[in-house]
Coordinates of C-alpha atoms in Angstrom, one line a residue:
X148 CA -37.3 24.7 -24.3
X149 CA -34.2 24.6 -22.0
X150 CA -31.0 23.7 -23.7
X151 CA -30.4 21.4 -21.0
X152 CA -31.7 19.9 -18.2
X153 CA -29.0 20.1 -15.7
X154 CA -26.1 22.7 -15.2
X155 CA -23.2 22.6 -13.0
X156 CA -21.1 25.4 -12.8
X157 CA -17.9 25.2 -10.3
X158 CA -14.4 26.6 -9.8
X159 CA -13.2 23.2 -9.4
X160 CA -13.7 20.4 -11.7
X161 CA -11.8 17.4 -12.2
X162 CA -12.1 16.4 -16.2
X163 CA -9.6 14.5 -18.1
X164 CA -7.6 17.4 -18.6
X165 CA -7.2 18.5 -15.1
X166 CA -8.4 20.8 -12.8
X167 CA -10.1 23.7 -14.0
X168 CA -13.7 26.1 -13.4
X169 CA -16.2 24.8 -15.6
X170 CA -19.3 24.8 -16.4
X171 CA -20.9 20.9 -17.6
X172 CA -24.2 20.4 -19.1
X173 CA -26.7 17.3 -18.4
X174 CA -28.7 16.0 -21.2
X175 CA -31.0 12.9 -20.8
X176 CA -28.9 11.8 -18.1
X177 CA -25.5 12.1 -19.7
X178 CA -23.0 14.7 -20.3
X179 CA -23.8 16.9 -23.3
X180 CA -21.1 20.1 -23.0
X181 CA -18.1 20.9 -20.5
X182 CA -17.0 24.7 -21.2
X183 CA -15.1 27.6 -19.3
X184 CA -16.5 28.8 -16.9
X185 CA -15.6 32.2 -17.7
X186 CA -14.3 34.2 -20.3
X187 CA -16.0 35.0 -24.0
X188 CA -17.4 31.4 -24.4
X189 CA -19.2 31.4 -21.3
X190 CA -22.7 32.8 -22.7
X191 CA -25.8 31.5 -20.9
X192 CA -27.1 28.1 -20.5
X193 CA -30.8 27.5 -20.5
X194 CA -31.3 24.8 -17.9
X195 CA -34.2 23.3 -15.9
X196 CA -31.7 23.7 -13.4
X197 CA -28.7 24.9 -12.0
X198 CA -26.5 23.3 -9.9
X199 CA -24.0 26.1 -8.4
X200 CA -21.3 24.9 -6.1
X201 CA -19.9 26.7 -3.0
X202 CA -16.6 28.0 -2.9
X203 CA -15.3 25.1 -0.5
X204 CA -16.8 22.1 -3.3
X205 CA -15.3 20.4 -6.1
X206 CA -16.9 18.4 -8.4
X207 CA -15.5 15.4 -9.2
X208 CA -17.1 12.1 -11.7
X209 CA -19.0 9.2 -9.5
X210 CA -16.3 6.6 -8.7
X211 CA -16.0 3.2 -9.6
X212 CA -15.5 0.6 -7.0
X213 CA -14.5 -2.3 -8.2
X214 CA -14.4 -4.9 -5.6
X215 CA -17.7 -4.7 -3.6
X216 CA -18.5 -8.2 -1.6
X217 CA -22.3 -7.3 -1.4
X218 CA -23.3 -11.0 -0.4
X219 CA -26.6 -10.6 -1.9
X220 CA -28.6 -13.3 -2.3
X221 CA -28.0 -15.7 0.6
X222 CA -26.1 -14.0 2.8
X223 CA -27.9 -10.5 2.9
X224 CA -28.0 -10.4 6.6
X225 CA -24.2 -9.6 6.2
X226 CA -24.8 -6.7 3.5
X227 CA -27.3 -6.8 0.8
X228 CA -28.0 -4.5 -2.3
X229 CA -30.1 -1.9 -0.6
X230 CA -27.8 -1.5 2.5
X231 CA -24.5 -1.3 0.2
X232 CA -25.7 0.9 -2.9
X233 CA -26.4 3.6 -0.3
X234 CA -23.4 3.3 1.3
X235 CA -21.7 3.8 -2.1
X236 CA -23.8 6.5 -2.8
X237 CA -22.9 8.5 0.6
X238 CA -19.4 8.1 -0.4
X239 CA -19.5 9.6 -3.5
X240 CA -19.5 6.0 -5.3
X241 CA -22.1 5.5 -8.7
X242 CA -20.5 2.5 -9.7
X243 CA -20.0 -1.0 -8.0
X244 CA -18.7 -4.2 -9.3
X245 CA -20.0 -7.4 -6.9
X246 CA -17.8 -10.0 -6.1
X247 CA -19.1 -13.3 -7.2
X248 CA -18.9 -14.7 -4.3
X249 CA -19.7 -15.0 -0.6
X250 CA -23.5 -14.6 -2.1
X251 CA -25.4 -18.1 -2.3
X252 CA -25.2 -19.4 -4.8
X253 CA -22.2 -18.1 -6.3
X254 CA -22.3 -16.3 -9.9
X255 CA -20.1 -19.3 -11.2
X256 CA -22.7 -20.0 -14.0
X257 CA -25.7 -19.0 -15.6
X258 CA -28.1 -19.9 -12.8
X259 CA -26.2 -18.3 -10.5
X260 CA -25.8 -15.2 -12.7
X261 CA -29.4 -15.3 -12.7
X262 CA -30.5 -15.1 -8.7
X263 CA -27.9 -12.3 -8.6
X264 CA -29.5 -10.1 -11.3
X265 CA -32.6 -11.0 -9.1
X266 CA -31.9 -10.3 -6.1
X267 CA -30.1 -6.6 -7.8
X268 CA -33.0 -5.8 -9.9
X269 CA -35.2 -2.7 -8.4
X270 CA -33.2 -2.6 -5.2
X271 CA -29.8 -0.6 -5.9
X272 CA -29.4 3.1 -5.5
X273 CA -26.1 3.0 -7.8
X274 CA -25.1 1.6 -10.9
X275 CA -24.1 -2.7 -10.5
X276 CA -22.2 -4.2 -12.4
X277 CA -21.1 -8.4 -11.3
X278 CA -17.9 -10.2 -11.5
X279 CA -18.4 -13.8 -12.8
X280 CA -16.2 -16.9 -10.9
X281 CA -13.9 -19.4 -12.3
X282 CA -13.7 -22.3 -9.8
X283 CA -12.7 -26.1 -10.5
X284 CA -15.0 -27.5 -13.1
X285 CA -16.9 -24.6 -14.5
X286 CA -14.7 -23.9 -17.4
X287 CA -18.1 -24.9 -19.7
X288 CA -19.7 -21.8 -18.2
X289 CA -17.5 -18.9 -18.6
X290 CA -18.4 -18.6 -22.8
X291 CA -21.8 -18.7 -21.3
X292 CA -21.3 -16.0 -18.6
X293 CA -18.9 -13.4 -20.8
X294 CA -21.4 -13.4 -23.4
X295 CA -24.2 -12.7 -20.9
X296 CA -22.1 -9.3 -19.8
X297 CA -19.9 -10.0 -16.6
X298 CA -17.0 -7.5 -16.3
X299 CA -14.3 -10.7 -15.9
X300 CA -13.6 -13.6 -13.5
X301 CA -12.7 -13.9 -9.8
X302 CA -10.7 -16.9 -9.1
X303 CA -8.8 -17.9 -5.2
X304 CA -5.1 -19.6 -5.3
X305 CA -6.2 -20.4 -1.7
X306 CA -9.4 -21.1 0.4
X307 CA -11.5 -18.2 0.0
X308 CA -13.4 -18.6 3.2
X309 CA -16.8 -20.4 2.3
X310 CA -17.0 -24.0 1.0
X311 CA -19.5 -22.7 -2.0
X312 CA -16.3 -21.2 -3.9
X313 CA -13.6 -23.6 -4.2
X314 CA -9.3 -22.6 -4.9
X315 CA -7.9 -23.4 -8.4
X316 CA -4.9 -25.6 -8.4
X317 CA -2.1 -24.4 -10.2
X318 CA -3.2 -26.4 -13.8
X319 CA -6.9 -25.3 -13.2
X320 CA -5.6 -21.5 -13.5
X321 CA -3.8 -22.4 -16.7
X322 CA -6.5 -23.6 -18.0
X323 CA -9.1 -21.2 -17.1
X324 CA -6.5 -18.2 -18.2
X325 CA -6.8 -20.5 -22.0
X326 CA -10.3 -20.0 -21.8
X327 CA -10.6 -16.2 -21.3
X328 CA -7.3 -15.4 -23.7
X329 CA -9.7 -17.5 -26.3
X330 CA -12.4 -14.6 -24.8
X331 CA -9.8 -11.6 -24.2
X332 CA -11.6 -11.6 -21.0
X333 CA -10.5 -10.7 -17.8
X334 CA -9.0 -12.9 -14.6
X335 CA -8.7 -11.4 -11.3
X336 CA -6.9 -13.4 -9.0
X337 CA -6.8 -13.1 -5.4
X338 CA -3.2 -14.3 -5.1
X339 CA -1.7 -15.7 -1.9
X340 CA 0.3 -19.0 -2.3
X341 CA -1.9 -22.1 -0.1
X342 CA 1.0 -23.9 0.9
X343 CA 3.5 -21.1 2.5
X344 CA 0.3 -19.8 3.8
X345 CA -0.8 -23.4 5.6
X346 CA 2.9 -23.7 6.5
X347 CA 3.0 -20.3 8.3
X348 CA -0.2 -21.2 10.2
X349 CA 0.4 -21.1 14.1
X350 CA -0.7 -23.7 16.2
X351 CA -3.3 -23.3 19.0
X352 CA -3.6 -20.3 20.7
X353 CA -3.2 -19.9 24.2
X354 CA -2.6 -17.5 27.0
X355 CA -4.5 -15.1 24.8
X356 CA -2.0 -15.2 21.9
X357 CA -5.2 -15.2 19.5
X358 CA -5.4 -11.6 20.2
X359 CA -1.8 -11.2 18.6
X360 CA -2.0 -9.1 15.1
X361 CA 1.9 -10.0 15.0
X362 CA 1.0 -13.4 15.5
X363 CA -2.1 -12.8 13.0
X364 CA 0.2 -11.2 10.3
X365 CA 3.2 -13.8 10.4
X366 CA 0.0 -16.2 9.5
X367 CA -0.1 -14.7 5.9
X368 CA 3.5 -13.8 5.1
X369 CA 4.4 -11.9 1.9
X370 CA 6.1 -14.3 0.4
X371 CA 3.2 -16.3 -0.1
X372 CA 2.2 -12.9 -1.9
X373 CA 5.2 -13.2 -4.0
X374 CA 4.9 -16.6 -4.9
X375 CA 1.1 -16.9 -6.2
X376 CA 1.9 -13.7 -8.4
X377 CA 4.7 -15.1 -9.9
X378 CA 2.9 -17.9 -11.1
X379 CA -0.3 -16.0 -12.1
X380 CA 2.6 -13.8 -14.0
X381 CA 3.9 -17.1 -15.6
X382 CA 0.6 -18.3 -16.8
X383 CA -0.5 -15.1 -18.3
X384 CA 3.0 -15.1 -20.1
X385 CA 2.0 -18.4 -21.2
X386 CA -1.7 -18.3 -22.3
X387 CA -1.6 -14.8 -23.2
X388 CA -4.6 -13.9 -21.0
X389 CA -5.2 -10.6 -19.3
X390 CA -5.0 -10.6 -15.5
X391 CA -5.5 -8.3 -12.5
X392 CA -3.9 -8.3 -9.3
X393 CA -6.4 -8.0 -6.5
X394 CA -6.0 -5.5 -3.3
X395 CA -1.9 -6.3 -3.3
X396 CA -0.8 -6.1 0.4
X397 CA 2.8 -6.6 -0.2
X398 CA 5.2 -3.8 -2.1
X399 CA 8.1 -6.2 -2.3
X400 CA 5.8 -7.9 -5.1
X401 CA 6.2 -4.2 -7.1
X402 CA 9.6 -5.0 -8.8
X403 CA 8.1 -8.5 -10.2
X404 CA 4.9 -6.9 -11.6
X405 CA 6.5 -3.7 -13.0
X406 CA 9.2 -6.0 -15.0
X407 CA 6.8 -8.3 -15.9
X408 CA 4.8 -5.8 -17.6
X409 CA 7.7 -4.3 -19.3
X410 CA 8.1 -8.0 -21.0
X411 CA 4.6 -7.7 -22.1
X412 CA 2.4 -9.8 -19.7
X413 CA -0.9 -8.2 -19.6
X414 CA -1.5 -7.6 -16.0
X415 CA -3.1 -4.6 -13.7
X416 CA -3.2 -4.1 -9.9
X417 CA -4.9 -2.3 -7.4
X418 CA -4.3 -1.9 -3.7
X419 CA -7.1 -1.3 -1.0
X420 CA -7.8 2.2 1.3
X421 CA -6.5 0.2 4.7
X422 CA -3.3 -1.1 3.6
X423 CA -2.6 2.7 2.4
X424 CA -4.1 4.3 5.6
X425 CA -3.2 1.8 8.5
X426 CA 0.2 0.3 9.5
X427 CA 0.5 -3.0 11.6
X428 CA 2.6 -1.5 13.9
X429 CA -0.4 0.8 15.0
X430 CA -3.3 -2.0 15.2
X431 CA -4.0 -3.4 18.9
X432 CA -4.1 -6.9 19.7
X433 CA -7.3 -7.6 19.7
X434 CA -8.4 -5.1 16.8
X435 CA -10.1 -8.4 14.8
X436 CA -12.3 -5.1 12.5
X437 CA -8.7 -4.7 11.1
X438 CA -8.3 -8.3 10.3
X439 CA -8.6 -8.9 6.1
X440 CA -6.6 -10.9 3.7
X441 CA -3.8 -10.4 2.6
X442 CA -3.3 -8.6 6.0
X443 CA -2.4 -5.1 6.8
X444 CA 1.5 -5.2 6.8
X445 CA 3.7 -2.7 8.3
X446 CA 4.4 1.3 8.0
X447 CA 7.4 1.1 5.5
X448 CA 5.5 -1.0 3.1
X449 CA 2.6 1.0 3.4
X450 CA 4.9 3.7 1.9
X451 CA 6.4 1.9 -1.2
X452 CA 2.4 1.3 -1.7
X453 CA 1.9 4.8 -2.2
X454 CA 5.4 4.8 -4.3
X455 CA 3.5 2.2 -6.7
X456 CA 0.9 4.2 -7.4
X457 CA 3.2 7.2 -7.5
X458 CA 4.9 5.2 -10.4
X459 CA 2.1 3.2 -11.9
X460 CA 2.6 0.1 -11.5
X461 CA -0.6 -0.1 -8.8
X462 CA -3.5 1.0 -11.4
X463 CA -6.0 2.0 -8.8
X464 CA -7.5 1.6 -5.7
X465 CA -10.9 -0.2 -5.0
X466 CA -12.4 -0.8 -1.2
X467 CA -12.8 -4.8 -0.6
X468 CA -15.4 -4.3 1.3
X469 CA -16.2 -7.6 2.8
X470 CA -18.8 -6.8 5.5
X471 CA -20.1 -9.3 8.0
X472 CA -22.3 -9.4 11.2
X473 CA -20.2 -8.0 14.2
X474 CA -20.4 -11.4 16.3
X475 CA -18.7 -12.8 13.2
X476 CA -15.8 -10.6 13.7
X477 CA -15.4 -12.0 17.4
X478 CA -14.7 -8.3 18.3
X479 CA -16.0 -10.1 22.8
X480 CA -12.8 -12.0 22.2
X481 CA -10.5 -10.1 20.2
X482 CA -9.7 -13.7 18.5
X483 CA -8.2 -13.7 15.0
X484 CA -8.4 -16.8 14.5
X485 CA -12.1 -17.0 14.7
X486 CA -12.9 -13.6 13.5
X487 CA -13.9 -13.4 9.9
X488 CA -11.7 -11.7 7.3
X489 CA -12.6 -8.3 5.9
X490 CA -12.8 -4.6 5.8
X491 CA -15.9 -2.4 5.9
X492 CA -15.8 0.6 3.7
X493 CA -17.5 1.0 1.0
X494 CA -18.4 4.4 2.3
X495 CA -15.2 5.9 3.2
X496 CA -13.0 5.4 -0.1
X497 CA -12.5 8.7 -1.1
X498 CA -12.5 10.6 2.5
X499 CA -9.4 7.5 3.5
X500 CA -7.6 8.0 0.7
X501 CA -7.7 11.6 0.3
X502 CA -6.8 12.1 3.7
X503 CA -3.7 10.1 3.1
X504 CA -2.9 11.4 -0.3
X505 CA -2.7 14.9 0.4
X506 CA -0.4 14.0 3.0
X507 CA 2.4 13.2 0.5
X508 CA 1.5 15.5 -1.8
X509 CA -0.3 14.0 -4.4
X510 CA -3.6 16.3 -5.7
X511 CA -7.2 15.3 -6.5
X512 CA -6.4 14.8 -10.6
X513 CA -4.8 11.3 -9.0
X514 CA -7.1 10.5 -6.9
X515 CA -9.8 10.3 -9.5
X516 CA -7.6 8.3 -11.4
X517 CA -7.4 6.0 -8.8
X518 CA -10.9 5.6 -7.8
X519 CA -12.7 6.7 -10.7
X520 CA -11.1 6.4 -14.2
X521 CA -8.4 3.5 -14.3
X522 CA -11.3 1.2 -12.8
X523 CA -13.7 1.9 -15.0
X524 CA -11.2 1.0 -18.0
X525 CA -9.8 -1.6 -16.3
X526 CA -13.0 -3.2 -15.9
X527 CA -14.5 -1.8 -19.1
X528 CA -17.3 -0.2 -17.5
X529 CA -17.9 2.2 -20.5
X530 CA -19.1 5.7 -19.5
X531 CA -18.5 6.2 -16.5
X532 CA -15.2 8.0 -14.5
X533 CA -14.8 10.5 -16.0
X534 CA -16.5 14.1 -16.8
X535 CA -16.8 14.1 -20.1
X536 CA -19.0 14.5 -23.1
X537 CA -20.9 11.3 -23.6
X538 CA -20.4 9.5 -20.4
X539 CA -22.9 9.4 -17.7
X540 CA -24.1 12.3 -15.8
X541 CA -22.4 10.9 -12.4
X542 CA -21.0 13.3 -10.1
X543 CA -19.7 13.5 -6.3
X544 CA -19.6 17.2 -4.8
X545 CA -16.9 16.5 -2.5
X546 CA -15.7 19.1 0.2
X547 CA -12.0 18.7 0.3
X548 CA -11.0 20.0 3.1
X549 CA -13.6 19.4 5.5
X550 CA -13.2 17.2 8.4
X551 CA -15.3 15.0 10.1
X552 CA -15.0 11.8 13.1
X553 CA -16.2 8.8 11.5
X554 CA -19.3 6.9 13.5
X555 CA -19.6 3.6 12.2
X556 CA -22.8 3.8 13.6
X557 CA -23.5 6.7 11.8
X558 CA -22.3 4.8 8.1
X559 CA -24.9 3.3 5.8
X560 CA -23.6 -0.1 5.9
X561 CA -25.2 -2.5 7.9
X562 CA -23.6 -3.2 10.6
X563 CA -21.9 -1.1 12.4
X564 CA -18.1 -2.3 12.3
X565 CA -15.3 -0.6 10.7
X566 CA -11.8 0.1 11.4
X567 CA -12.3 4.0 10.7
X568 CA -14.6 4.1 13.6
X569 CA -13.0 6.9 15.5
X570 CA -10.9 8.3 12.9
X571 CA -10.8 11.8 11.7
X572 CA -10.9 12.0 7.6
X573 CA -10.5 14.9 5.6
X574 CA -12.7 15.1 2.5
X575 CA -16.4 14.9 2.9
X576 CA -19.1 13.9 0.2
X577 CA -22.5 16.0 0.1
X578 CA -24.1 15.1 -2.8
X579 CA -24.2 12.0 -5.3
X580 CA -25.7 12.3 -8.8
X581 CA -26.3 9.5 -11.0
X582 CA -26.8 10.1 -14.5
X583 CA -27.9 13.9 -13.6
X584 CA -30.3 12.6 -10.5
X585 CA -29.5 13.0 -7.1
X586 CA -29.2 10.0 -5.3
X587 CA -31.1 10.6 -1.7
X588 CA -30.8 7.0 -0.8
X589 CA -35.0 6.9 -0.9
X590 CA -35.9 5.3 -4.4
X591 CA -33.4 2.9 -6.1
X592 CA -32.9 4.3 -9.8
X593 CA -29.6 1.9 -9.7
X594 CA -29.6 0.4 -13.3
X595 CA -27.9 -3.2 -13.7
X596 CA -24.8 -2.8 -16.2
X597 CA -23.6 -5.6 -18.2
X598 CA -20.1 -5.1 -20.0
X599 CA -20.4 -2.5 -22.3
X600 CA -24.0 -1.9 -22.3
X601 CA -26.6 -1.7 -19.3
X602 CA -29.0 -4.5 -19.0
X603 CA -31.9 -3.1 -16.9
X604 CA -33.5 0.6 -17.7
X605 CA -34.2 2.6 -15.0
X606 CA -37.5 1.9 -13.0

């Protein structure tokens, strides 16, 4: 009988340690052994099969995304399950977290819940795991929701876009954050102030200023970045709850959060793959696929950004991917005020952000961090993001310095928009393994994970 089911051997793997040629071994779909790959130790490994990596391949753990807007149920013509887990898959990603809303109904209780394990079950080629809502008047239901295994709770400061998932007011946030400290759960705040935001608003276009990104971007100035952070800051130093900063646009907020988590406050952020690859000075009027808020600000605060993660004080880096039909982003009229907010790129994670990270230096040990192992313990997604013995057997073979064009045609997502679309990466994915299968984007063996265990075994 084979000692294992699966080998890999490689000169480059990323494990907790670092860098180093290895050799890991696969056992009922989860890491049993990581040794040298050389040397005295490495005798042989019997193995149903070996997995044996070209020179130009590294292999790196299955990433976590984080912040997935899948919009499944109700609004699967923008996305859905099927479409998005195998655009995860292609880019190297095992793990998604869904967004609770922009799916109808929303997963701000236990019926909602409910239709989304639904509409997940038997239809994902990764690994799901589902952010729960707090919106006015469902305080009842997030006991109810924790206990049934969400990873934490979105709430807006602002209108999130669609009616079906109200803002919290300043005293519903306290509130709420009383509720999940009772819970030591976790709030992740989409944090842009309403009121500098509506006071920024432009008035009615004309001559074709609708097309203006300057005109777009003075809409949703940082300060009202500044502003809604310091008071989510201020009531987690009040309720003692744990918060998360979501996709942080501005860098002049970095100062606040680093301080505030030197006095304590429990807080986490991550930043988004187009505010570290794009600059505003660079996006044509007209460009509505770039269009997302907070919006993509300009080339110098792209590069404290990458200072912040430099530093720490950005934990990681998840997509946003917040996909829509292309009429919906009014690309006919180049019209940002009509065009719906949001990035598609669920796909291109790791190529953007390696491209851009090797750039200044930084090595493939942080970008795993980034995208793979802060996210997974940030969310407590528990065995995944890392190669290591005991976790699950997910694994991108990633070509580092490969190069390829991006066709957003070409991408798994549904619709073909995307700000990448023409853009040449450097990093390219060619295979995805999830828990010590490859993942061919043919039969969903996605399992449905609920924090800290998984809730649906593999069909």
């Amino acid at each position: 009988m084979a000692a294992f089911d699966l080998v890999f051997r490689a000169r480059r793997v990323i494990t907790p340690e670092g860098e180093t040629p290895c050799r890991v071994g696969v056992r009922h779909g989860r890491v049993a052994a990581v040794e040298p790959l050389t040397g005295v130790e490495a005798t042989a490994w019997p193995a149903d099969r070996v997995v044996e990596l070209a020179d130009d391949e590294v292999l790196l753990p299955g990433l976590v995304d984080a912040h997935v807007h899948v919009n499944d149920p109700g609004r699967a013509e923008w996305e859905g399950f099927p479409s998005a887990t195998r655009a995860a898959a292609a880019g190297g990603v095992t793990t998604v977290i869904d967004m609770p809303l922009n799916s109808v109904p929303p997963t701000v209780d236990r019926a909602g819940l409910a239709a989304k394990r639904a509409a997940a079950t038997g239809r994902v080629h990764v690994d799901v795991g589902l952010w729960g809502g707090l919106v006015p008047g469902n305080r009842g239901e997030l006991p109810a929701l924790h206990a049934a295994g969400v990873f934490g709770f979105k709430c807006f400061l602002l209108h999130s876009g669609v009616a079906e998932f109200p803002p919290v007011s300043p005293a519903d946030l306290v509130a709420g954050l009383r509720v999940l400290a009772d819970l030591d759960a976790l709030a992740i705040v989409h944090a842009e102030d309403a009121h500098l935001v509506a006071r920024a608003a432009p008035g009615p276009a004309t001559g074709g200023q609708a097309a203006s990104y300057a005109r777009f971007l003075a809409s949703r100035p940082a300060l009202a970045e500044h502003t809604a952070i310091a008071a989510v800051l201020a009531a987690a130093a009040r309720t003692g709850a744990r918060v998360h900063i979501l996709h942080l646009s501005s860098a002049d907020a970095l100062p606040m959060l680093a301080a505030a988590r030197r006095d304590g406050v429990r807080v986490s952020v991550e930043t988004c793959p187009h505010y570290l690859s794009f600059a505003a000075e660079e996006i044509p009027d007209g460009a509505t696929q770039f269009k997302c808020c907070p919006p993509i600000r300009e080339a110098a605060n792209r590069e404290r950004l990458w200072r912040g993660l430099a530093d720490g004080v950005i934990d990681y880096v998840a997509s946003d991917h917040s996909p829509c039909p292309a009429e919906l982003k009014r690309l006919d009229v180049g019209d940002f005020d009509l065009a719906w907010g949001g990035v598609a790129s669920l796909q291109l994670g790791l190529p953007s952000v390696w491209t851009q990270a090797r750039r200044r230096g930084f090595a493939l040990t942080d970008v795993v961090r980034w995208l793979a192992d802060r996210p997974a313990a940030i969310a407590g997604v528990t065995g995944k993001g890392r190669i290591a013995v005991g976790h699950d057997a997910d694994f991108c073979v990633f070509a580092p310095d490969a190069a390829f064009v991006v066709d957003a045609a070409r991408l798994h997502h549904r619709h073909p928009v995307t700000p990448y679309h023409g853009r040449t990466l450097t990093g390219v994915v060619r295979q995805t393994w999830l828990r010590g299968r490859e993942v061919t984007g043919d039969v969903p063996r996605g399992r449905l994970l609920s924090r800290g265990h998984q809730v649906e075994e593999e069909r």
